[in-house]
PDB file of C-alpha atoms in Angstrom:
ATOM      1  CA  MET L 156      50.513 162.031 164.041  1.00 62.00           C
ATOM      2  CA  SER L 157      50.475 164.189 160.947  1.00 81.00           C
ATOM      3  CA  LEU L 158      48.228 166.926 160.603  1.00 85.00           C
ATOM      4  CA  LEU L 159      46.308 164.645 157.871  1.00 88.00           C
ATOM      5  CA  THR L 160      45.812 161.986 160.127  1.00 90.00           C
ATOM      6  CA  THR L 161      44.744 164.659 162.549  1.00 93.00           C
ATOM      7  CA  LEU L 162      42.436 165.901 160.007  1.00 93.00           C
ATOM      8  CA  ASN L 163      40.785 162.862 158.925  1.00 93.00           C
ATOM      9  CA  ASP L 164      39.909 161.677 162.691  1.00 95.00           C
ATOM     10  CA  ASP L 165      38.564 165.381 163.253  1.00 95.00           C
ATOM     11  CA  ILE L 166      36.272 165.119 159.954  1.00 95.00           C
ATOM     12  CA  LYS L 167      34.682 161.800 161.232  1.00 96.00           C
ATOM     13  CA  THR L 168      34.054 163.417 164.382  1.00 95.00           C
ATOM     14  CA  ALA L 169      32.103 166.339 162.503  1.00 94.00           C
ATOM     15  CA  MET L 170      30.331 163.810 160.223  1.00 95.00           C
ATOM     16  CA  LYS L 171      29.056 162.150 163.375  1.00 95.00           C
ATOM     17  CA  ALA L 172      27.901 165.494 165.186  1.00 95.00           C
ATOM     18  CA  LYS L 173      26.493 166.572 161.840  1.00 94.00           C
ATOM     19  CA  ASP L 174      28.681 169.595 162.130  1.00 93.00           C
ATOM     20  CA  LYS L 175      28.492 171.018 158.120  1.00 94.00           C
ATOM     21  CA  GLU L 176      30.105 174.140 158.886  1.00 92.00           C
ATOM     22  CA  THR L 177      33.323 172.310 160.600  1.00 94.00           C
ATOM     23  CA  LEU L 178      33.300 169.502 157.943  1.00 95.00           C
ATOM     24  CA  SER L 179      33.503 171.825 155.476  1.00 95.00           C
ATOM     25  CA  VAL L 180      36.529 173.726 156.740  1.00 94.00           C
ATOM     26  CA  LEU L 181      37.948 170.330 157.500  1.00 95.00           C
ATOM     27  CA  ARG L 182      37.642 169.162 154.032  1.00 96.00           C
ATOM     28  CA  MET L 183      39.052 172.439 152.375  1.00 95.00           C
ATOM     29  CA  LEU L 184      42.072 172.046 154.810  1.00 94.00           C
ATOM     30  CA  LYS L 185      42.352 168.259 153.898  1.00 95.00           C
ATOM     31  CA  THR L 186      42.372 169.176 150.059  1.00 95.00           C
ATOM     32  CA  ALA L 187      44.922 171.864 150.458  1.00 94.00           C
ATOM     33  CA  ILE L 188      47.176 169.468 151.826  1.00 94.00           C
ATOM     34  CA  GLN L 189      46.447 166.568 149.740  1.00 94.00           C
ATOM     35  CA  ASN L 190      47.001 169.197 146.340  1.00 94.00           C
ATOM     36  CA  GLU L 191      50.658 170.044 148.081  1.00 93.00           C
ATOM     37  CA  GLN L 192      51.582 166.437 148.268  1.00 93.00           C
ATOM     38  CA  ILE L 193      50.542 165.784 144.679  1.00 94.00           C
ATOM     39  CA  LYS L 194      52.661 169.001 143.809  1.00 94.00           C
ATOM     40  CA  ALA L 195      55.743 167.541 145.817  1.00 90.00           C
ATOM     41  CA  GLY L 196      55.442 164.205 144.956  1.00 92.00           C
ATOM     42  CA  ARG L 197      55.794 163.002 148.652  1.00 91.00           C
ATOM     43  CA  ASP L 198      54.034 163.518 151.684  1.00 88.00           C
ATOM     44  CA  LEU L 199      54.403 167.010 153.437  1.00 86.00           C
ATOM     45  CA  ASN L 200      56.750 167.360 156.857  1.00 87.00           C
ATOM     46  CA  GLY L 201      55.312 169.267 159.528  1.00 83.00           C
ATOM     47  CA  GLU L 202      56.993 172.807 158.404  1.00 82.00           C
ATOM     48  CA  GLU L 203      55.488 172.230 154.788  1.00 87.00           C
ATOM     49  CA  GLU L 204      52.055 171.482 156.761  1.00 88.00           C
ATOM     50  CA  LEU L 205      52.150 174.578 158.704  1.00 85.00           C
ATOM     51  CA  THR L 206      53.099 176.598 155.551  1.00 86.00           C
ATOM     52  CA  VAL L 207      49.715 175.462 153.781  1.00 91.00           C
ATOM     53  CA  LEU L 208      47.804 176.149 156.950  1.00 90.00           C
ATOM     54  CA  SER L 209      49.144 179.353 157.132  1.00 87.00           C
ATOM     55  CA  ARG L 210      48.137 179.861 153.533  1.00 91.00           C
ATOM     56  CA  GLU L 211      44.462 178.912 154.098  1.00 92.00           C
ATOM     57  CA  MET L 212      44.520 181.437 157.135  1.00 91.00           C
ATOM     58  CA  LYS L 213      45.835 184.099 155.648  1.00 90.00           C
ATOM     59  CA  GLN L 214      42.960 183.728 152.700  1.00 93.00           C
ATOM     60  CA  ARG L 215      40.487 183.775 155.243  1.00 94.00           C
ATOM     61  CA  ARG L 216      41.652 186.515 157.185  1.00 92.00           C
ATOM     62  CA  ASP L 217      41.910 188.689 153.578  1.00 93.00           C
ATOM     63  CA  SER L 218      38.508 187.514 152.906  1.00 95.00           C
ATOM     64  CA  LEU L 219      37.040 188.805 156.116  1.00 94.00           C
ATOM     65  CA  ALA L 220      38.845 191.921 155.761  1.00 93.00           C
ATOM     66  CA  GLU L 221      36.893 192.662 152.336  1.00 95.00           C
ATOM     67  CA  PHE L 222      33.810 191.438 153.299  1.00 95.00           C
ATOM     68  CA  GLU L 223      33.755 193.756 156.241  1.00 94.00           C
ATOM     69  CA  LYS L 224      34.607 196.448 153.758  1.00 94.00           C
ATOM     70  CA  ALA L 225      31.919 195.781 151.759  1.00 94.00           C
ATOM     71  CA  GLY L 226      29.325 195.164 154.426  1.00 93.00           C
ATOM     72  CA  ARG L 227      28.641 191.464 153.779  1.00 94.00           C
ATOM     73  CA  ASP L 228      27.982 190.829 157.653  1.00 93.00           C
ATOM     74  CA  ASP L 229      26.505 187.226 156.537  1.00 93.00           C
ATOM     75  CA  LEU L 230      29.948 186.320 154.599  1.00 94.00           C
ATOM     76  CA  ALA L 231      32.088 187.902 157.314  1.00 94.00           C
ATOM     77  CA  ASP L 232      30.301 186.024 160.022  1.00 94.00           C
ATOM     78  CA  LYS L 233      31.119 182.779 157.976  1.00 94.00           C
ATOM     79  CA  ALA L 234      34.689 183.762 157.352  1.00 94.00           C
ATOM     80  CA  LYS L 235      35.126 184.294 161.218  1.00 95.00           C
ATOM     81  CA  ILE L 236      33.740 180.713 161.964  1.00 95.00           C
ATOM     82  CA  GLU L 237      36.338 179.123 159.394  1.00 94.00           C
ATOM     83  CA  ILE L 238      38.970 181.352 160.991  1.00 93.00           C
ATOM     84  CA  THR L 239      38.341 179.944 164.318  1.00 94.00           C
ATOM     85  CA  ILE L 240      38.152 176.488 163.063  1.00 94.00           C
ATOM     86  CA  VAL L 241      41.483 176.674 161.211  1.00 92.00           C
ATOM     87  CA  GLU L 242      43.308 178.002 164.433  1.00 90.00           C
ATOM     88  CA  LYS L 243      42.778 175.060 166.165  1.00 91.00           C
ATOM     89  CA  TYR L 244      45.280 173.465 163.907  1.00 90.00           C
ATOM     90  CA  MET L 245      47.982 176.113 163.936  1.00 87.00           C
ATOM     91  CA  PRO L 246      50.637 176.584 166.377  1.00 83.00           C
ATOM     92  CA  GLU L 247      49.972 178.883 169.462  1.00 84.00           C
ATOM     93  CA  GLN L 248      50.257 182.622 168.201  1.00 83.00           C
ATOM     94  CA  LEU L 249      52.819 184.787 169.599  1.00 85.00           C
ATOM     95  CA  SER L 250      52.277 187.900 171.745  1.00 85.00           C
ATOM     96  CA  GLU L 251      53.049 191.316 170.854  1.00 87.00           C
ATOM     97  CA  GLU L 252      56.181 191.550 173.246  1.00 88.00           C
ATOM     98  CA  GLU L 253      57.540 188.027 171.771  1.00 89.00           C
ATOM     99  CA  ILE L 254      57.183 189.548 168.231  1.00 88.00           C
ATOM    100  CA  ARG L 255      59.318 192.518 169.172  1.00 87.00           C
ATOM    101  CA  GLN L 256      61.902 190.552 171.069  1.00 89.00           C
ATOM    102  CA  ILE L 257      62.406 188.388 167.858  1.00 89.00           C
ATOM    103  CA  VAL L 258      62.506 191.548 165.633  1.00 88.00           C
ATOM    104  CA  GLN L 259      64.859 193.219 167.648  1.00 87.00           C
ATOM    105  CA  ALA L 260      67.141 190.413 167.926  1.00 87.00           C
ATOM    106  CA  ALA L 261      67.191 190.338 164.112  1.00 86.00           C
ATOM    107  CA  ILE L 262      67.910 193.736 163.874  1.00 84.00           C
ATOM    108  CA  ASP L 263      70.956 193.195 166.368  1.00 85.00           C
ATOM    109  CA  GLN L 264      71.781 190.049 164.169  1.00 85.00           C
ATOM    110  CA  THR L 265      71.697 191.949 160.703  1.00 83.00           C
ATOM    111  CA  GLY L 266      73.049 195.046 162.019  1.00 82.00           C
ATOM    112  CA  ALA L 267      70.107 197.092 160.346  1.00 77.00           C
ATOM    113  CA  SER L 268      69.771 200.507 161.231  1.00 76.00           C
ATOM    114  CA  SER L 269      67.414 201.906 158.872  1.00 76.00           C
ATOM    115  CA  ALA L 270      64.134 201.418 156.917  1.00 76.00           C
ATOM    116  CA  LYS L 271      66.314 200.453 154.032  1.00 81.00           C
ATOM    117  CA  GLU L 272      67.310 197.154 155.248  1.00 81.00           C
ATOM    118  CA  PHE L 273      63.626 196.364 155.955  1.00 83.00           C
ATOM    119  CA  GLY L 274      63.811 193.226 153.719  1.00 85.00           C
ATOM    120  CA  LYS L 275      67.035 192.186 155.362  1.00 85.00           C
ATOM    121  CA  VAL L 276      65.290 191.992 159.240  1.00 84.00           C
ATOM    122  CA  MET L 277      61.972 190.551 157.658  1.00 86.00           C
ATOM    123  CA  GLY L 278      63.934 187.796 155.886  1.00 85.00           C
ATOM    124  CA  ALA L 279      65.500 186.785 159.287  1.00 86.00           C
ATOM    125  CA  VAL L 280      62.368 187.385 161.483  1.00 87.00           C
ATOM    126  CA  MET L 281      59.752 185.224 159.136  1.00 86.00           C
ATOM    127  CA  PRO L 282      60.974 181.894 159.176  1.00 84.00           C
ATOM    128  CA  LYS L 283      61.418 182.121 163.170  1.00 86.00           C
ATOM    129  CA  VAL L 284      57.916 183.248 163.239  1.00 84.00           C
ATOM    130  CA  LYS L 285      56.125 181.369 160.532  1.00 80.00           C
ATOM    131  CA  GLY L 286      52.876 179.916 161.344  1.00 77.00           C
ATOM    132  CA  LYS L 287      52.884 181.845 164.881  1.00 83.00           C
ATOM    133  CA  ALA L 288      52.292 185.331 163.899  1.00 83.00           C
ATOM    134  CA  VAL L 289      50.311 187.400 161.485  1.00 81.00           C
ATOM    135  CA  GLY L 290      52.664 189.061 158.547  1.00 80.00           C
ATOM    136  CA  ASN L 291      50.968 192.378 158.543  1.00 82.00           C
ATOM    137  CA  GLN L 292      51.881 192.381 162.502  1.00 86.00           C
ATOM    138  CA  VAL L 293      55.192 191.552 162.161  1.00 86.00           C
ATOM    139  CA  ASN L 294      55.451 193.717 159.169  1.00 86.00           C
ATOM    140  CA  ALA L 295      54.434 196.889 161.283  1.00 87.00           C
ATOM    141  CA  ILE L 296      56.704 195.878 164.390  1.00 88.00           C
ATOM    142  CA  VAL L 297      59.698 195.823 162.180  1.00 86.00           C
ATOM    143  CA  LYS L 298      59.079 199.121 160.645  1.00 85.00           C
ATOM    144  CA  GLU L 299      58.647 200.978 163.934  1.00 84.00           C
ATOM    145  CA  LEU L 300      61.634 199.142 165.324  1.00 83.00           C
ATOM    146  CA  LEU L 301      63.714 200.514 162.397  1.00 79.00           C
ATOM    147  CA  GLN L 302      62.573 203.642 162.556  1.00 80.00           C
ATOM    148  CA  GLU L 303      63.487 203.957 166.706  1.00 73.00           C
ATOM    149  CA  ASN L 304      66.783 202.766 165.451  1.00 64.00           C
TER     150      ASN L 304
END
């Protein structure tokens, strides 16, 4: 079952439950996926849908950080709710230890030995953790492990 079908079913459920916040977020996700389908001129595969979801999640996390920095608790609370809803459609997130193992394997595979080869390692790691880890966390772990080598 595609993500779009799941979203449509969940939209119907949210409408029946009169859950306006969930309904709003689900409609935004559906629209984002449909816009990507229009751009591509075809239905999206699972990986492409995951890319769209990851982008939506990143936008909400960035917004949350900005709202908290500006002291806008009302908007920050709304962003937290949206993040919780989007998380339901994301794959299970990797633990820090799992990310470290993937990063270390990428360092070994690429033969990276200094921080200058950061891009090479990130290029090897990101496809493996796509949608399963926050980029900032992966970035920090790569920097840390490259400094240790």
